[in-house]
mmCIF file of C-alpha atoms in Angstrom:
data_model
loop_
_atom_site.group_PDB
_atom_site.id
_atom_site.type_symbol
_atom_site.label_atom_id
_atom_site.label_comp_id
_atom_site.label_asym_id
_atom_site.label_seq_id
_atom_site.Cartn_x
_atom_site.Cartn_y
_atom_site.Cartn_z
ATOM 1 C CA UNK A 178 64.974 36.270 -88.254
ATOM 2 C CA UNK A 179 62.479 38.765 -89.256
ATOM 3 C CA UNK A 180 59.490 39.311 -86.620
ATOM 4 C CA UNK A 181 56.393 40.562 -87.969
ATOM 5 C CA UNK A 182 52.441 40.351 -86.735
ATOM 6 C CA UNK A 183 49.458 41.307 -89.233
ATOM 7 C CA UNK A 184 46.511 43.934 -89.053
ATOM 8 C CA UNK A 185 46.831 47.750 -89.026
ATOM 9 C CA UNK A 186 45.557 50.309 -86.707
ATOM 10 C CA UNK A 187 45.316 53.447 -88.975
ATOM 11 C CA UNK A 188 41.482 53.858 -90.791
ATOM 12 C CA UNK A 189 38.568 54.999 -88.981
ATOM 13 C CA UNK A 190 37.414 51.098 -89.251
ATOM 14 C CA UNK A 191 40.244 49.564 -87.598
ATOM 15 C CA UNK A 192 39.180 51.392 -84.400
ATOM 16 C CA UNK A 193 36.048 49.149 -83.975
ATOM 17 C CA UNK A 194 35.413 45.670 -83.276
ATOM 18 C CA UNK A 195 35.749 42.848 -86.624
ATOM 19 C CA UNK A 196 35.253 39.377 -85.854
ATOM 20 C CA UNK A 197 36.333 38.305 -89.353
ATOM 21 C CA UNK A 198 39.350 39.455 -89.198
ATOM 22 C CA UNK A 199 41.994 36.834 -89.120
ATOM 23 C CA UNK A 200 45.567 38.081 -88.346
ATOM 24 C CA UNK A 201 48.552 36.436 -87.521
ATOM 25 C CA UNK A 202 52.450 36.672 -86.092
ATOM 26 C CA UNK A 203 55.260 35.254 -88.257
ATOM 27 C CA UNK A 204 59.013 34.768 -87.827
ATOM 28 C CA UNK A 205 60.666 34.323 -91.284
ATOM 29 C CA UNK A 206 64.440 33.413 -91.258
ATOM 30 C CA UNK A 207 65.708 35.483 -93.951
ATOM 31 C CA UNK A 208 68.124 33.423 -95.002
ATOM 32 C CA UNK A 209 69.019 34.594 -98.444
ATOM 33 C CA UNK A 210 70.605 37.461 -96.941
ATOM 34 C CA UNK A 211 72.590 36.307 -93.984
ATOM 35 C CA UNK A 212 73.391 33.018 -94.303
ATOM 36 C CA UNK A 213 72.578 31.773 -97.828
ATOM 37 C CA UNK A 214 73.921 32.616 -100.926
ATOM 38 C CA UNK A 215 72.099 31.464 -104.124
ATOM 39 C CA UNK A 216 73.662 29.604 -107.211
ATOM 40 C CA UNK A 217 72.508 28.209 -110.531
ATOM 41 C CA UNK A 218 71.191 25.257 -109.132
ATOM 42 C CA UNK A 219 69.664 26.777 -106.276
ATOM 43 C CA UNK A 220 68.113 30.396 -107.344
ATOM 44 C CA UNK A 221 66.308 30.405 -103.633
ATOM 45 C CA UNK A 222 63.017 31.296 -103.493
ATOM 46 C CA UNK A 223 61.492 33.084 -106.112
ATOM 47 C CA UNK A 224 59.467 36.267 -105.520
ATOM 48 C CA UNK A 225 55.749 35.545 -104.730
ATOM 49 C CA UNK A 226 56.956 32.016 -104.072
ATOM 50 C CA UNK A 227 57.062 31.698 -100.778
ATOM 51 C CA UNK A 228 54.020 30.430 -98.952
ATOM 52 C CA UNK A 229 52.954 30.199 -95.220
ATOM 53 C CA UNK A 230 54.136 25.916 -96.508
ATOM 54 C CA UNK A 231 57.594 27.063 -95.749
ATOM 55 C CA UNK A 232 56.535 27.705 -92.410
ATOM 56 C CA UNK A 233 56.030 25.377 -88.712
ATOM 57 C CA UNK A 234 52.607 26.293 -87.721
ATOM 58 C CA UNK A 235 52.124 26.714 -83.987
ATOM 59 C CA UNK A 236 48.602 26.560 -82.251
ATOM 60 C CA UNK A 237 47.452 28.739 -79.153
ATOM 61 C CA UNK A 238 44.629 27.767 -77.109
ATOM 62 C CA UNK A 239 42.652 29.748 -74.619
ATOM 63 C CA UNK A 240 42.672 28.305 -71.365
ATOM 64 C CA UNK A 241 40.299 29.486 -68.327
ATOM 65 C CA UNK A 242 42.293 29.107 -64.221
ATOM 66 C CA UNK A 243 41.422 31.176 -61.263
ATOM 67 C CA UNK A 244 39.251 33.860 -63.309
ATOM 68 C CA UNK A 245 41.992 34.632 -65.762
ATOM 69 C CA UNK A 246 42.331 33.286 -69.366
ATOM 70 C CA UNK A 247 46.148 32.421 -70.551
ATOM 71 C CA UNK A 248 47.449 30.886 -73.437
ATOM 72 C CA UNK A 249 48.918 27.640 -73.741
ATOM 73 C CA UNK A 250 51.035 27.490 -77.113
ATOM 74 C CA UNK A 251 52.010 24.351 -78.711
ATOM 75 C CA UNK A 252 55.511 23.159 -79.459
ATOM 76 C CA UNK A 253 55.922 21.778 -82.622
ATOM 77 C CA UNK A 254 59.553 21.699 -83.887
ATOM 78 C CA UNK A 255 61.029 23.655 -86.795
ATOM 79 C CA UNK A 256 63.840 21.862 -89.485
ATOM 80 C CA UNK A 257 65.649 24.428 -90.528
ATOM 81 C CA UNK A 258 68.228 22.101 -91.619
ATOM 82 C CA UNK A 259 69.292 22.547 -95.439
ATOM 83 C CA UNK A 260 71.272 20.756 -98.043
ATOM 84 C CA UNK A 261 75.270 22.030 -99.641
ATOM 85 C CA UNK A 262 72.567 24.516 -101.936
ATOM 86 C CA UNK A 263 70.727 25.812 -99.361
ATOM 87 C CA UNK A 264 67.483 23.729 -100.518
ATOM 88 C CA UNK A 265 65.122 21.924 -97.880
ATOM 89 C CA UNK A 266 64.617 23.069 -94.588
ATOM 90 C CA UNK A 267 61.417 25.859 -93.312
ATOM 91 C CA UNK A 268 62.067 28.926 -93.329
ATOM 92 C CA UNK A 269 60.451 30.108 -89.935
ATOM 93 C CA UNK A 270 56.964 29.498 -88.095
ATOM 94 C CA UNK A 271 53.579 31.440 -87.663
ATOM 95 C CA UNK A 272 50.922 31.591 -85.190
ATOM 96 C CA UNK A 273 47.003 32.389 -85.901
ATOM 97 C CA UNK A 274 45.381 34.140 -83.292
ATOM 98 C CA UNK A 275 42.131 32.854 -82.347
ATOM 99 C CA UNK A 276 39.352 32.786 -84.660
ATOM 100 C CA UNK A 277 36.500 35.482 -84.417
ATOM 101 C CA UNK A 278 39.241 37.068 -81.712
ATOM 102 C CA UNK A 279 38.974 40.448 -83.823
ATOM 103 C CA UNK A 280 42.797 40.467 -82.512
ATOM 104 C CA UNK A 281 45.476 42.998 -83.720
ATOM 105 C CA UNK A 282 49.168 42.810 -84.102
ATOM 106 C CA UNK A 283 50.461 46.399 -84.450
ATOM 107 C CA UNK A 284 53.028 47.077 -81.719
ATOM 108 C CA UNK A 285 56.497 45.881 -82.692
ATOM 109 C CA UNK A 286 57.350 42.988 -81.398
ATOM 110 C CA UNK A 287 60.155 42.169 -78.487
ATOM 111 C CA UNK A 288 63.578 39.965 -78.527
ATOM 112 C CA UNK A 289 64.904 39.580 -74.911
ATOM 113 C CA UNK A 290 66.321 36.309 -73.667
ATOM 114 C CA UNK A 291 65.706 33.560 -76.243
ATOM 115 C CA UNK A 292 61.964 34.490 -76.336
ATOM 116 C CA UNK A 293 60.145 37.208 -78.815
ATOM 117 C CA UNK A 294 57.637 39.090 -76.720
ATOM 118 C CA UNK A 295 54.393 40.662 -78.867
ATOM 119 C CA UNK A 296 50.888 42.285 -77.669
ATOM 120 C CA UNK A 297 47.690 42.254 -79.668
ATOM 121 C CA UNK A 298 44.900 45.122 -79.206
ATOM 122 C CA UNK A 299 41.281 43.778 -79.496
ATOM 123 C CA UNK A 300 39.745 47.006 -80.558
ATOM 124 C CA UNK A 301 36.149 48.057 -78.872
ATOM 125 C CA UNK A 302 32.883 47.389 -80.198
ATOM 126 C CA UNK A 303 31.920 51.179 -79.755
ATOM 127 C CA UNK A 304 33.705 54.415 -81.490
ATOM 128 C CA UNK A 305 35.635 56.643 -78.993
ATOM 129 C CA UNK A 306 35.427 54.096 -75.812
ATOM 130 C CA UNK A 307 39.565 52.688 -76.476
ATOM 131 C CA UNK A 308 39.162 52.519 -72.845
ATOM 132 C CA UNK A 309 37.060 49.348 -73.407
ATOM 133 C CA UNK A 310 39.984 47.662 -75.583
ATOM 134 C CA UNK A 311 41.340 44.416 -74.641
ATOM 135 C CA UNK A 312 44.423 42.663 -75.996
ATOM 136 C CA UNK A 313 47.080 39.969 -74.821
ATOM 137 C CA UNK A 314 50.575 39.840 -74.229
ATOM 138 C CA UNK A 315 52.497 36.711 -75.538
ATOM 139 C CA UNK A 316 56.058 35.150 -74.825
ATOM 140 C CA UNK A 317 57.466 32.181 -76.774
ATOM 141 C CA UNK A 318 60.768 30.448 -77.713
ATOM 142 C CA UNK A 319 62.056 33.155 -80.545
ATOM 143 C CA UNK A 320 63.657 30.464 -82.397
ATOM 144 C CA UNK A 321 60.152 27.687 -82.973
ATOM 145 C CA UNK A 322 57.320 30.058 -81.643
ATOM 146 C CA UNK A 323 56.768 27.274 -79.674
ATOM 147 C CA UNK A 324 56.008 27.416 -75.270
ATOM 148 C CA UNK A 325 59.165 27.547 -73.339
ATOM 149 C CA UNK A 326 60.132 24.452 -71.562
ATOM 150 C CA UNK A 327 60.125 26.666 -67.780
ATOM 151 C CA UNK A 328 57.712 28.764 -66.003
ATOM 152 C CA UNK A 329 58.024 32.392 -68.259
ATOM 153 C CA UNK A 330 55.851 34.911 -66.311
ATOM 154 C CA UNK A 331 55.871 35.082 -62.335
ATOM 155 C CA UNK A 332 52.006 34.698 -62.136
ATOM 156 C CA UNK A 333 51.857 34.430 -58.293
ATOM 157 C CA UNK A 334 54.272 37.425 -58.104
ATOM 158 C CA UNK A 335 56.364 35.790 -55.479
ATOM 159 C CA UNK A 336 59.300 36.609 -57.160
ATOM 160 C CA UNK A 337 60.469 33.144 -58.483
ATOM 161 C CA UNK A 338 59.381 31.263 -61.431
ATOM 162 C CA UNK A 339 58.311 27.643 -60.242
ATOM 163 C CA UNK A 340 55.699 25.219 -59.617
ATOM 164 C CA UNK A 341 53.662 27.662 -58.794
ATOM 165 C CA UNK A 342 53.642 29.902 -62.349
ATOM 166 C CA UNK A 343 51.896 26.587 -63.876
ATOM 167 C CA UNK A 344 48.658 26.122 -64.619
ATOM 168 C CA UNK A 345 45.893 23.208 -65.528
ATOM 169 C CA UNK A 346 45.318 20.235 -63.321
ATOM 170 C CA UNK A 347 47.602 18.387 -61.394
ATOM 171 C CA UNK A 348 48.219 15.482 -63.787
ATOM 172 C CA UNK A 349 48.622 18.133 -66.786
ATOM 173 C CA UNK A 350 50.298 21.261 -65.623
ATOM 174 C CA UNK A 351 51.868 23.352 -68.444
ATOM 175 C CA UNK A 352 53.462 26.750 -68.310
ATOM 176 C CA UNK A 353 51.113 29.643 -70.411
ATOM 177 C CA UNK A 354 52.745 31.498 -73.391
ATOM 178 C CA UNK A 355 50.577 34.455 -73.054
ATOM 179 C CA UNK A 356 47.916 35.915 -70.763
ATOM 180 C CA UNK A 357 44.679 37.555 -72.305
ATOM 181 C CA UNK A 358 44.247 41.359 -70.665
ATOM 182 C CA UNK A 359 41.462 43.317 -69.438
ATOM 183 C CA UNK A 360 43.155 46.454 -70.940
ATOM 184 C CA UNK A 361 45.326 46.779 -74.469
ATOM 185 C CA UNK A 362 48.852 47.255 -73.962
ATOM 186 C CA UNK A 363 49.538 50.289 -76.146
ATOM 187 C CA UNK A 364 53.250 51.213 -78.027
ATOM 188 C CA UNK A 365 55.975 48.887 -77.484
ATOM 189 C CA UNK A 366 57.456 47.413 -74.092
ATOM 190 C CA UNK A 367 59.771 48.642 -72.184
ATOM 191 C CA UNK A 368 62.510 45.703 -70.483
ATOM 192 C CA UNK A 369 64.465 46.459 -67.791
ATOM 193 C CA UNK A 370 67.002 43.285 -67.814
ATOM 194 C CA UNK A 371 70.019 42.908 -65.483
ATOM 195 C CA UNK A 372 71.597 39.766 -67.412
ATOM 196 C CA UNK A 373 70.394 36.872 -65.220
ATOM 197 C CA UNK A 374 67.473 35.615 -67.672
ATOM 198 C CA UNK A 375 65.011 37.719 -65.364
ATOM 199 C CA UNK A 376 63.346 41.094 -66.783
ATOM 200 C CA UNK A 377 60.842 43.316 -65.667
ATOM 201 C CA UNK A 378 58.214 44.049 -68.804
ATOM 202 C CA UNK A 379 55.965 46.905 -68.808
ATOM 203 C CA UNK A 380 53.501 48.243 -70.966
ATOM 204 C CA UNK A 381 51.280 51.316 -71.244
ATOM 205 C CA UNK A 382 47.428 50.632 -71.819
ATOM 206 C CA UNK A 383 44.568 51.915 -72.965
ATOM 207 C CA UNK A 384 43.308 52.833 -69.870
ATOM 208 C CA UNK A 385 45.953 54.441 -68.933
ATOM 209 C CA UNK A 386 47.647 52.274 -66.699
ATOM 210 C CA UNK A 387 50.753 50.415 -66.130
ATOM 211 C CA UNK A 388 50.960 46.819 -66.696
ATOM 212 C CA UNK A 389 54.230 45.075 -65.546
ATOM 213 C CA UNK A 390 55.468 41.007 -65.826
ATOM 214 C CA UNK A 391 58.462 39.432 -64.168
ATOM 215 C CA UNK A 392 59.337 37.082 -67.110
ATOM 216 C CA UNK A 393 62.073 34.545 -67.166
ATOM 217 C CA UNK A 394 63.485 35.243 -70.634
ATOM 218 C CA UNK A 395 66.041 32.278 -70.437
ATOM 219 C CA UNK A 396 70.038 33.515 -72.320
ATOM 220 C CA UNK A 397 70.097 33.522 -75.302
ATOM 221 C CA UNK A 398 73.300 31.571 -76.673
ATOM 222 C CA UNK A 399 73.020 32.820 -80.086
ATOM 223 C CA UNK A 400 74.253 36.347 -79.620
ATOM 224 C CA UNK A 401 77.694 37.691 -78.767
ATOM 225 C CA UNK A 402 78.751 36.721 -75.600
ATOM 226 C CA UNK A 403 82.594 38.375 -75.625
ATOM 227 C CA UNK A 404 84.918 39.629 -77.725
ATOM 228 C CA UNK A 405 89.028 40.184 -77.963
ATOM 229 C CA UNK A 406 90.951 42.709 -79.805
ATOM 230 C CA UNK A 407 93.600 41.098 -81.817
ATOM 231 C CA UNK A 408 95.077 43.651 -83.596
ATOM 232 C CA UNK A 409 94.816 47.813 -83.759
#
């Protein structure tokens, strides 16, 4: 899979405030290279083909508990089921950020667990006050881009992801995918994971700060998990 947000961070522009902007994070399972190999009857896609239709779309929605706004992410499921030719199937999922959010994606994004872990930077609506920026931090299931079925960050910082990491009423309690910042995280994040499916993020901001998350990043079962020498 090929993790990827939208929206740059380089003209004088970008340093201010847009509303229109509309950017977005994608995960595109670049199958034509690993696992695919194309034939006469099934050439793949063609260039400039592909289309945000070979995609899952999954939703994020703003919700306000205890003075802080998270995000609850849907979970829509992604087929990525093909045929003998490698035809059928999507090819990955995207998310929109919120409309009139003015939101960036320009710090690369995360893979720890079986969750991808990105940060957006809402630029300021005054030249040289980055102190002023806002942004989010988001964590969902790597493979859909859909919420994780547990608790993901320890948001009563007792040290245990439970009951009480849930928010929303008590007949609709759902786990957040994200949490919307006072400050932009700024760079990348750093992880600090001993194995167990718990790791400490952190991120720089732009106020200078520290921001850090104890996040239940789940194991991820796809990757290598030993290895024997058979021959030398």
């Amino acid at each position: 899979m090929v993790y990827f947000g939208t929206g740059k961070y380089l003209e004088k522009n970008d340093a201010l405030f847009n509303s229109g902007l509309e950017n977005s994070f994608y995960a595109v399972w670049d199958s034509s290279v690993f696992s695919y190999r194309a034939t006469a009857t099934a050439p793949g896609i063609a260039p400039g083909g592909f289309t945000r239709a070979n995609l899952q779309n999954q939703t994020l929605t703003n919700v306000e508990s205890g003075g802080t706004t998270y995000r609850v992410v849907s979970d829509n499921p992604v087929n990525y089921t093909t045929d003998a030719d490698g035809n059928g199937g999507q090819r990955g999922w995207y998310m929109d950020m919120p409309a009139n959010s003015g939101e960036l994606l320009i710090n690369t994004p995360t893979l720890v667990g079986d969750l991808v872990l990105f940060t957006t930077l809402v630029p300021p609506e005054q030249a040289c006050s980055l102190d002023q920026a806002s942004g989010a931090i988001m964590a969902v299931r790597a493979d859909t881009g859909g919420r994780a079925n547990r608790p993901v960050f320890d948001l009563d910082r007792n040290r245990q992801h439970d009951s009480g990491d849930l928010i929303g009423g008590d007949d609709n309690q759902v786990a957040p995918s994200g949490i919307v910042l006072g400050a932009s995280p700024v760079g990348g994040l750093g992880v600090n994971s001993n194995g167990d499916g718990i790791a400490q993020v952190q991120s720089g901001t732009s106020e200078g700060g520290i921001l850090t998350w104890l996040l239940d990043t789940g194991q991820n079962t796809n990757s290598r998990v030993s290895w024997r020498e058979i021959r030398r």
